[in-house]
Every structure is written in C-alpha cells, then in structure tokens.
CSV table of C-alpha atoms in Angstrom, one decimal:
chain,number,residue,atom,x,y,z
A,26,MET,CA,-0.1,-0.1,0.1
A,27,LYS,CA,1.5,3.1,-1.2
A,28,GLY,CA,-0.7,5.3,1.1
A,29,ALA,CA,-4.4,5.6,2.2
A,30,LEU,CA,-6.6,7.9,0.1
A,31,VAL,CA,-9.9,9.0,1.5
A,32,LYS,CA,-12.5,10.7,-0.2
A,33,ARG,CA,-15.8,11.9,1.2
A,34,ARG,CA,-18.9,13.3,-0.4
A,35,ILE,CA,-21.5,13.1,2.4
A,36,GLY,CA,-24.4,15.2,1.7
A,37,THR,CA,-26.8,14.3,4.6
A,38,VAL,CA,-24.5,13.7,7.5
A,39,ASP,CA,-23.3,17.1,9.2
A,40,ALA,CA,-20.4,15.2,11.0
A,41,VAL,CA,-18.2,15.2,8.2
A,42,LYS,CA,-18.8,16.5,4.5
A,43,GLY,CA,-16.8,17.1,1.2
A,44,LEU,CA,-13.3,15.8,2.8
A,45,THR,CA,-10.7,14.7,0.3
A,46,PHE,CA,-7.2,13.7,1.6
A,47,GLU,CA,-4.1,11.6,1.1
A,48,VAL,CA,-1.6,9.5,3.4
A,49,ARG,CA,1.5,9.1,1.4
A,50,ALA,CA,4.0,6.4,2.3
A,51,GLY,CA,6.3,7.2,5.0
A,52,GLU,CA,4.8,10.5,6.3
A,53,CYS,CA,2.6,11.9,8.8
A,54,MET,CA,-0.7,13.5,7.7
A,55,ALA,CA,-2.3,15.4,10.5
A,56,ILE,CA,-5.8,16.6,10.9
A,57,VAL,CA,-6.3,19.4,13.3
A,58,GLY,CA,-9.4,21.3,14.5
A,59,GLU,CA,-11.2,22.3,17.8
A,60,SER,CA,-13.3,19.5,19.6
A,61,GLY,CA,-16.5,18.6,17.6
A,62,SER,CA,-15.1,19.4,14.2
A,63,GLY,CA,-15.2,15.9,13.0
A,64,LYS,CA,-11.8,14.6,13.4
A,65,THR,CA,-12.5,11.5,15.4
A,66,THR,CA,-15.6,10.6,13.1
A,67,THR,CA,-13.1,10.7,10.3
A,68,LEU,CA,-10.8,8.3,11.7
A,69,LEU,CA,-13.3,5.8,12.9
A,70,GLU,CA,-14.9,5.6,9.4
A,71,ILE,CA,-11.5,4.8,8.1
A,72,MET,CA,-10.9,2.1,10.6
A,73,ASP,CA,-14.4,0.5,10.2
A,74,LEU,CA,-13.3,-0.1,6.4
A,75,THR,CA,-17.2,0.1,5.6
A,76,PRO,CA,-17.6,3.5,3.9
A,77,PRO,CA,-20.7,5.3,4.5
A,78,GLU,CA,-23.2,6.1,1.3
A,79,ASP,CA,-21.5,8.3,-1.2
A,80,THR,CA,-18.0,7.8,0.4
A,81,THR,CA,-14.9,6.1,-1.0
A,82,ILE,CA,-11.9,5.0,0.8
A,83,LEU,CA,-9.2,3.8,-1.4
A,84,LEU,CA,-6.5,1.4,0.2
A,85,GLY,CA,-3.3,1.1,-2.1
A,86,GLY,CA,-5.8,2.2,-4.9
A,87,LYS,CA,-8.4,-0.6,-4.1
A,88,ASP,CA,-11.7,0.6,-2.9
A,89,ALA,CA,-12.6,-0.5,0.6
A,90,GLY,CA,-16.1,-0.8,-0.1
A,91,SER,CA,-15.9,-3.3,-2.8
A,92,MET,CA,-13.6,-5.6,-0.8
A,93,SER,CA,-14.9,-9.1,0.4
A,94,ASN,CA,-14.9,-9.9,4.2
A,95,ARG,CA,-11.5,-11.9,3.5
A,96,GLU,CA,-9.8,-9.0,1.6
A,97,ARG,CA,-10.9,-6.5,4.5
A,98,ARG,CA,-9.6,-8.8,7.2
A,99,ALA,CA,-6.1,-9.0,5.3
A,100,VAL,CA,-6.1,-5.2,5.2
A,101,ARG,CA,-6.7,-4.6,8.9
A,102,LYS,CA,-3.3,-5.8,9.8
A,103,ASP,CA,-1.9,-2.8,7.5
A,104,ILE,CA,-3.9,-0.4,9.5
A,105,GLN,CA,-3.8,0.1,13.3
A,106,ILE,CA,-4.8,2.6,15.9
A,107,VAL,CA,-3.6,4.2,18.9
A,108,PHE,CA,-6.2,5.9,20.8
A,109,GLN,CA,-6.3,9.0,23.3
A,110,ASP,CA,-6.4,7.5,26.8
A,111,PRO,CA,-3.8,4.9,27.2
A,112,MET,CA,-5.4,3.6,30.4
A,113,SER,CA,-8.9,2.9,28.9
A,114,SER,CA,-7.7,1.6,25.8
A,115,LEU,CA,-5.8,-1.2,27.6
A,116,ASP,CA,-7.3,-4.1,29.3
A,117,PRO,CA,-6.3,-3.7,33.1
A,118,ARG,CA,-6.9,-7.3,33.4
A,119,MET,CA,-4.3,-8.6,30.8
A,120,THR,CA,-0.7,-8.5,31.1
A,121,ILE,CA,1.5,-6.3,28.7
A,122,LYS,CA,2.5,-9.7,27.1
A,123,GLU,CA,-1.1,-10.3,26.3
A,124,ILE,CA,-2.1,-6.8,25.2
A,125,ILE,CA,0.8,-6.8,22.5
A,126,ALA,CA,0.3,-10.4,21.5
A,127,GLU,CA,-3.5,-10.0,21.1
A,128,PRO,CA,-3.5,-8.7,17.4
A,129,LEU,CA,-0.9,-10.9,16.6
A,130,HIS,CA,-3.1,-14.1,17.4
A,131,SER,CA,-6.2,-12.4,15.9
A,132,LEU,CA,-4.7,-11.9,12.7
A,133,GLY,CA,-2.9,-15.4,12.4
A,134,TYR,CA,0.6,-14.1,13.0
A,135,GLU,CA,2.9,-17.1,11.7
A,136,GLY,CA,6.1,-16.3,13.7
A,137,ASP,CA,7.3,-16.5,16.9
A,138,VAL,CA,4.7,-14.4,19.0
A,139,ASP,CA,7.0,-14.2,22.2
A,140,ASP,CA,10.0,-13.0,20.1
A,141,ARG,CA,7.7,-10.4,18.3
A,142,VAL,CA,6.3,-9.1,21.6
A,143,THR,CA,9.8,-8.8,23.1
A,144,GLU,CA,11.1,-6.9,20.0
A,145,MET,CA,8.3,-4.5,20.2
A,146,MET,CA,8.8,-3.6,23.7
A,147,GLY,CA,12.4,-2.6,22.9
A,148,LEU,CA,11.1,-0.8,19.9
A,149,VAL,CA,9.2,1.6,21.9
A,150,GLY,CA,11.9,2.2,24.6
A,151,LEU,CA,10.4,-0.2,27.4
A,152,ASP,CA,12.2,-3.1,29.4
A,153,PRO,CA,11.1,-6.6,28.0
A,154,ASP,CA,11.3,-7.9,31.5
A,155,GLN,CA,8.1,-5.9,32.6
A,156,LEU,CA,6.2,-8.0,30.0
A,157,ASP,CA,4.3,-9.9,33.0
A,158,ARG,CA,3.1,-6.7,34.5
A,159,PHE,CA,-0.4,-4.9,34.3
A,160,PRO,CA,-1.4,-1.5,32.8
A,161,GLY,CA,-1.8,-0.1,36.2
A,162,GLN,CA,1.9,-0.5,37.2
A,163,PHE,CA,2.9,1.9,34.6
A,164,SER,CA,2.8,5.6,34.2
A,165,GLY,CA,0.7,7.3,31.2
A,166,GLY,CA,3.5,7.9,29.1
A,167,GLN,CA,4.6,4.1,29.4
A,168,ARG,CA,1.1,2.9,28.8
A,169,GLN,CA,1.0,5.1,25.6
A,170,ARG,CA,4.1,3.4,24.5
A,171,ILE,CA,2.6,-0.1,25.2
A,172,GLY,CA,-0.4,1.1,22.9
A,173,LEU,CA,2.1,1.7,20.2
A,174,ALA,CA,3.7,-1.5,20.6
A,175,ARG,CA,0.5,-3.3,20.0
A,176,ALA,CA,-0.3,-1.2,17.1
A,177,LEU,CA,3.2,-1.8,15.5
A,178,ALA,CA,3.1,-5.5,16.4
A,179,THR,CA,1.4,-6.4,12.8
A,180,ASN,CA,3.9,-4.4,11.0
A,181,PRO,CA,1.3,-2.1,9.9
A,182,LYS,CA,1.6,0.3,6.8
A,183,LEU,CA,-0.7,3.1,8.5
A,184,ILE,CA,-0.8,4.0,12.1
A,185,VAL,CA,-3.8,6.2,13.1
A,186,LEU,CA,-3.3,8.4,15.9
A,187,ASP,CA,-6.5,10.1,17.9
A,188,GLU,CA,-4.8,12.8,20.1
A,189,PRO,CA,-2.2,10.3,21.3
A,190,VAL,CA,-0.6,12.6,23.8
A,191,SER,CA,-3.5,15.2,24.9
A,192,ALA,CA,-4.0,13.1,28.0
A,193,LEU,CA,-0.3,12.9,29.1
A,194,ASP,CA,1.7,15.3,31.2
A,195,VAL,CA,3.2,18.1,29.1
A,196,SER,CA,6.8,16.7,30.2
A,197,ILE,CA,5.9,13.4,29.0
A,198,GLN,CA,4.4,14.3,25.6
A,199,ALA,CA,7.7,15.3,24.2
A,200,GLY,CA,9.3,11.8,24.9
A,201,VAL,CA,6.2,10.2,22.8
A,202,LEU,CA,6.2,12.6,19.9
A,203,ASN,CA,10.1,11.9,19.5
A,204,LEU,CA,9.6,8.2,19.5
A,205,LEU,CA,7.0,8.6,16.8
A,206,ASN,CA,9.2,10.9,14.7
A,207,ASP,CA,11.9,8.1,15.3
A,208,LEU,CA,9.8,5.3,14.3
A,209,LYS,CA,8.5,7.2,11.0
A,210,ARG,CA,11.9,7.7,10.2
A,211,ARG,CA,13.3,4.1,11.0
A,212,LEU,CA,10.4,2.0,9.8
A,213,GLY,CA,9.1,4.1,6.7
A,214,ILE,CA,5.6,3.9,8.3
A,215,SER,CA,2.8,6.4,7.8
A,216,PHE,CA,0.7,8.1,10.3
A,217,LEU,CA,-2.7,9.8,10.3
A,218,PHE,CA,-2.5,11.9,13.3
A,219,VAL,CA,-5.5,14.0,14.9
A,220,ALA,CA,-5.0,16.7,17.4
A,221,HIS,CA,-6.0,20.0,18.3
A,222,ASP,CA,-2.8,21.2,19.7
A,223,LEU,CA,-1.0,23.0,16.6
A,224,SER,CA,2.3,22.8,18.4
A,225,VAL,CA,2.3,19.1,18.6
A,226,ILE,CA,1.2,19.0,14.9
A,227,ARG,CA,4.1,21.1,13.7
A,228,HIS,CA,6.5,19.0,15.3
A,229,LEU,CA,5.4,15.8,14.1
A,230,SER,CA,3.3,16.2,10.6
A,231,ASP,CA,4.6,16.7,7.2
A,232,ARG,CA,1.4,17.8,6.0
A,233,VAL,CA,-1.7,19.3,7.7
A,234,ALA,CA,-5.5,19.7,6.9
A,235,VAL,CA,-7.3,22.1,9.2
A,236,MET,CA,-11.0,21.1,9.7
A,237,TYR,CA,-14.0,23.3,10.9
A,238,LYS,CA,-17.4,22.2,11.2
A,239,GLY,CA,-16.7,18.8,9.3
A,240,GLU,CA,-15.0,20.4,6.5
A,241,PHE,CA,-11.5,20.9,5.5
A,242,VAL,CA,-10.8,24.6,5.1
A,243,GLU,CA,-7.1,24.6,4.4
A,244,GLN,CA,-4.6,21.7,3.8
A,245,GLY,CA,-0.9,21.6,2.7
A,246,ASP,CA,2.6,21.3,3.9
A,247,THR,CA,2.8,21.7,7.5
A,248,ASP,CA,5.4,24.8,7.4
A,249,GLU,CA,3.5,26.3,4.5
A,250,VAL,CA,0.1,26.3,6.4
A,251,PHE,CA,1.9,27.4,9.7
A,252,ASP,CA,3.8,30.3,7.9
A,253,HIS,CA,1.3,31.2,5.5
A,254,PRO,CA,-2.2,30.7,6.8
A,255,GLN,CA,-4.8,31.4,4.1
A,256,HIS,CA,-8.2,30.8,5.9
A,257,GLU,CA,-9.2,33.0,8.9
A,258,TYR,CA,-10.0,29.9,11.1
A,259,THR,CA,-6.3,28.6,10.6
A,260,LYS,CA,-5.2,32.1,11.7
A,261,LYS,CA,-7.4,31.8,14.8
A,262,LEU,CA,-6.0,28.3,15.6
A,263,LEU,CA,-2.5,29.6,15.2
A,264,SER,CA,-3.1,32.7,17.5
A,265,ALA,CA,-3.7,30.0,20.4
A,266,ILE,CA,-0.1,28.9,20.4
A,267,PRO,CA,1.3,30.4,23.4
A,268,VAL,CA,4.0,33.3,23.0
A,269,PRO,CA,6.2,34.2,25.8
A,270,ASP,CA,5.2,37.8,25.7
A,271,PRO,CA,2.0,38.8,26.9
A,272,ALA,CA,1.6,41.9,25.1
A,273,VAL,CA,2.4,39.7,21.8
A,274,GLU,CA,-0.2,37.1,22.9
A,275,ARG,CA,-3.0,39.7,23.6
A,276,ALA,CA,-2.6,41.3,20.4
A,277,ARG,CA,-2.4,38.2,18.4
A,278,HIS,CA,-5.7,37.1,19.8
A,279,GLU,CA,-7.3,40.5,19.2
A,280,ARG,CA,-6.6,40.2,15.7
A,281,ALA,CA,-7.7,36.8,15.1
A,282,ALA,CA,-10.9,37.5,16.9
A,283,THR,CA,-11.6,40.4,14.5
A,284,ALA,CA,-10.5,38.5,11.5
A,285,LEU,CA,-12.9,35.6,12.2
A,286,GLN,CA,-15.8,37.8,13.1
A,287,GLY,CA,-15.5,39.5,9.7
A,288,SER,CA,-15.2,36.3,7.8
A,289,GLY,CA,-18.5,34.9,9.3
A,290,ALA,CA,-16.8,31.6,10.2
C-alpha cells in the first residue's frame, strides 16, 4: 500500500462532509481542529473499512467498499490505531505481554509471538522484563508506548493516532512525540494523526489539514500552512499557540478574533 486515500462526499451527514485527503507512504498527515469538528468521526470511518453512502476509501488504490470480508480482514493488519487515553484503551486485567500479542493472535501471525512481543517492547523504549506486569503498574507515558507497541506488532503500513498525547503530562508528551518521529524515520511507516494542539502538529506532521465544522478549510505542507495561513480559522488556531510575551499574545488574540468575525466563520 503506497498510502491511504480517503474521499468523502456526504450530503446528509453533518459530522463530516466533502473531505478529500491522502496519506502518503512514510509521512505523517495531520488533521487539526477544535473539539467537535469531525476529526475522530473521520478516523473511525476509516478504521471501520465500511464506507458510508457516497463515500470512497481507497487503500493502495483499491476501494475498501468493494472488498470481500476476507480481503478486509487481510487489510486490517496494515492499519492499526492508537487511542487518546492509554489507560482506558488497555485491558487492566491483561498483562502487557497479552496486550501486545492480542492482534498477532487475532490476525494469525505465523512467526514466534513471544519474540515479536519482546521486539516491540524494545522498539518503543520499554524493558521486556516488564512484560508480565499489568497496565496499572505503568505511568501514562509508558502505557501509551505499550499501546503503540501493540499497534506496531502487526507491521502495519498506516497507524491512526487519535490525540495520542493530549491525555499525558506536558513533560511526557515530548518523549512520545520524539518516539513517533523516530519510528516514522526508521520504519518508513505512515501516520494519520489527529490533534487540536498545533504545536504538537508542527512537531510531528509533514502535511496538515485544518478541519472546521466537518470540512477541510485549508490543507498543505505543514510549514506552508503555519507560515502562510490562508483561512481565517487557521489564523485563529495559530493565534492560540502560546507566545512568551504577554503583549504579543494579547494582540494576536485580538487580531484573530476580529478577522474571524469579519469572515463569518
């Protein structure tokens, strides 16, 4: 799969509408927007692999809607997800070894599962000697690394990340983001990354799409969107990035509010 191309033309559903975007091989594509803008809805429809009416999801050039159940199951190993809350997304009754091995068993992994689980723990910077522990014995950042290890276990081509650091302390976020950057570089994996924090988006993504009320109002290379925003909503989001100077911060907020009111957005 060279990437995942997602096209949406939804006329009667207000959650997401008229979206077209592409995730290329080895890059991070980010979707950014405030809560309720439709980001997570977009991800869930992709992960379901059952497109709604008048919607097309192409995986490696093949329409997911026309796939047989067998083909859809085969594709699932190539697309994995990491959720926002690393505590609720990990079964507290399962050991870390069982959690990471779960997708390998369900997808019929033919190699040595124990070796693969150990490899994944090392890949995300955790001690394999801790495999017999339970999620509650780890910090939030460590639990998110465990979730990432589980997603990586099937050797996917695309990992979907739904606000993967927003539930973590700021001091922990940088370590997880640096790990994601390192994995993207080392493994050539693609990320579809959803967040509302533009500073996080800029650190990780190659391209970004700005979502407002279920639609993309702007998308392009991350540096271009950040340095030369075209839509007033994008400018408003950028104005929310903290600046050390209070006077500059206040002036930016005032300009963004005035521009947004004038645009009617």
